[in-house]
């Protein structure tokens, strides 16, 4: 999509006219204009010169924006577009509007004093003007003319738009103010005749003057424009904040020397250093050093991420601790930050389907209002009303009608929502994606890497009789150390975490689909692999066979190990469910969503994982093409969101009404997804849907206000209810109402910043964002329990029960260790651990702090994660 800056637009009618002009060009497949950012996105094969010429022919200005906003090009040149404070989002209108408003008010106050102060309140005037009606009228005309000249942009823009056949809001203002002034000038000429032949008519003619209305209209609309400008500026705060994150300088290593250069001079392959507390200037890979990097600006995760040689780092993240030396891998417009800014900007420039009705109305709104005003004047004149009364009603219709609110109703909400999402690591690629998120009824989840961690882990240790855990693990480590199988990595990682080292082996052989064989340093043969493979070579007790079958039934892969003809035991490996997946699925159900798991795994494993996660339905044994068919089937009952990793799920993501790529990390340009979730948590799916629903509700509120405002006020302005209820509208009040309508829409959109898209689910995240909140979330209400009598009084104590999530529980011995450690903590009367669930239930007779619980669990060699 090519992006252009558009100048001269003032309302939704301008936006519609520019879109119509560009869409007519041959080769243009789509055109979307944003009144909020004064920008335009054009898709298709058409030269920029033709696009700019079409915009100019429509009466506006345009220039091409070279690339993503606010970023360096990486070729030594300066940033090409949208740097903060100097691009489309820079507030260039508020300061001129303030000056116009101040000067307008000064002359307007004098005008109001002259026109109303003396006649209505008896305020004094210079003797020359007392009873000199023509002089007072001349002074009013001059003061009104000055105010209109100060606000001359309404007239130049409005009448130019009228000449180009595309009247806009400025046209309505210019007509309302101009007709008031012209009519009053005509009355002034009649007053000069009355001086000679009918002085008694002068007081009545004075009351027919609308000079103060002509000036008040443009002054009030200027005030409204100022309020609108300020509120629109706040809706783009999130995007501006993203732009400000981009570092300005980098420290490169050249010929062994450290040289500070502008970020725009960094090229791919350059080596740069980052000291503690500094921002990382570009995307890169760590060459030397270890540190913790705060990536919250990009992913929304507040817990710093450990970095070591080989780790990837991203521009605008903060080095919190150690010294890092890195090699630049992506610079300029290719950095993660630049891509995020581009996505948010482009999403704001697209049109949500719900905005189409407003676009259709905007295209005919201004001509319709002018016609209504003309009809109003004619009807009142034919009904016998005075010309001044009929003119007042027509002018009121012109100035009260507001097409701006219609044009802003959708884009301001989309812009605010896009910023809220970006701050939480949720990137919507278009306005339509935000709207679709609100309409989702079914969520289809890929299993591997979405519900589960995607990394096999050791889950169970089952030694045979007479064999210790250490002996079983050492034999497994010796055998698996030369294997490249993913399941071997789970054994190696676990043993490495315990500080164990692999022994020497010879004659290693991997028997495809069966297992491994090697000879230990003492000459004994080591065997490892599936139940069928090992049971052919060693005797297998019935108890261990049953245990292996039970582990397989729970979705785990039992690996059996033997030394010679002696069975050592079983290690179970599984792709474990993420700690927060079950909580996220529960939150989805609470939102009324149907949750379906799609996986290529066998039925047994799929059901075990699905049961643990709590999904409603399971579709097992499907390949990528089968997932696409499953999504197509689910769409028969409503809108479907597909959540996957964006790689092997691409067909299903594309088929779904809303494709969500989870765990994208720094790869934000997943082409098959409509929404990119930079974190790896399913909680982000819940947050995205909550944000979509809140945004759609906000847009509906804005559109309702924009329509109902005009539906109610235009008839009142036209005097429809005057003879029935005595309701009529002074043109000045009409201008005031018009000036506040757009401001109201913008302020309503800003309420999206207050929406808690995380709600309860956000506190379940295992990332450690808020440990105290996590504990509170898992805390259950106090329950009564018949515990042992305390202090000899024989009184039953009130006991509270809490559930702790603990990482590292692998077997019954682990349960025993953590139970003993917790029951030593004062206040805990009982602790019950479950390595299968990865949790410990404690019963307390007095409050116990999270720090004490964490210290006890970590002291036993495990980790409390919630």
Short mmCIF file of C-alpha atoms in Angstrom, two decimals, residues 11 169 220-221 223-225 227-228 231-232 365 399-409 412 701-710 713 733-749:
data_model
loop_
_atom_site.label_atom_id
_atom_site.label_comp_id
_atom_site.label_asym_id
_atom_site.label_seq_id
_atom_site.Cartn_x
_atom_site.Cartn_y
_atom_site.Cartn_z
CA UNK A 11 -14.78 17.05 7.18
CA UNK A 169 -18.37 21.52 6.18
CA UNK A 220 -17.57 29.30 17.58
CA UNK A 221 -16.66 26.94 14.76
CA UNK A 223 -13.40 27.08 18.95
CA UNK A 224 -14.87 23.72 17.97
CA UNK A 225 -12.03 23.11 15.52
CA UNK A 227 -11.20 21.41 20.71
CA UNK A 228 -11.37 18.82 17.93
CA UNK A 231 -8.77 15.78 21.24
CA UNK A 232 -7.68 14.25 17.90
CA UNK A 365 -24.72 15.08 3.43
CA UNK A 399 -24.48 25.92 10.79
CA UNK A 400 -25.95 23.24 13.08
CA UNK A 401 -25.36 20.39 10.62
CA UNK A 402 -22.12 18.56 11.31
CA UNK A 403 -20.57 16.10 8.84
CA UNK A 404 -17.31 16.07 10.83
CA UNK A 405 -18.68 13.84 13.59
CA UNK A 406 -19.67 11.28 10.95
CA UNK A 407 -16.19 11.26 9.47
CA UNK A 408 -14.43 10.97 12.83
CA UNK A 409 -16.73 8.40 14.46
CA UNK A 412 -10.68 8.07 16.18
CA UNK A 701 -21.80 5.05 20.22
CA UNK A 702 -19.96 7.58 18.06
CA UNK A 703 -22.09 6.86 14.99
CA UNK A 704 -25.27 7.01 17.06
CA UNK A 705 -24.25 10.39 18.42
CA UNK A 706 -23.28 11.69 14.97
CA UNK A 707 -26.59 10.62 13.42
CA UNK A 708 -28.94 11.42 16.31
CA UNK A 709 -27.35 14.86 16.72
CA UNK A 710 -28.31 15.80 13.19
CA UNK A 713 -31.17 19.39 15.80
CA UNK A 733 -26.51 28.39 19.35
CA UNK A 734 -26.50 26.21 16.23
CA UNK A 735 -22.85 27.07 15.64
CA UNK A 736 -22.03 26.28 19.28
CA UNK A 737 -23.72 22.87 19.01
CA UNK A 738 -21.86 22.12 15.77
CA UNK A 739 -18.53 23.06 17.33
CA UNK A 740 -19.01 20.59 20.20
CA UNK A 741 -20.22 17.59 18.21
CA UNK A 742 -16.83 16.49 16.86
CA UNK A 743 -15.19 17.18 20.20
CA UNK A 744 -17.70 14.87 21.89
CA UNK A 745 -16.95 12.04 19.45
CA UNK A 746 -13.19 12.36 19.99
CA UNK A 747 -13.50 12.44 23.76
CA UNK A 748 -15.74 9.37 23.71
CA UNK A 749 -13.11 7.48 21.70
#
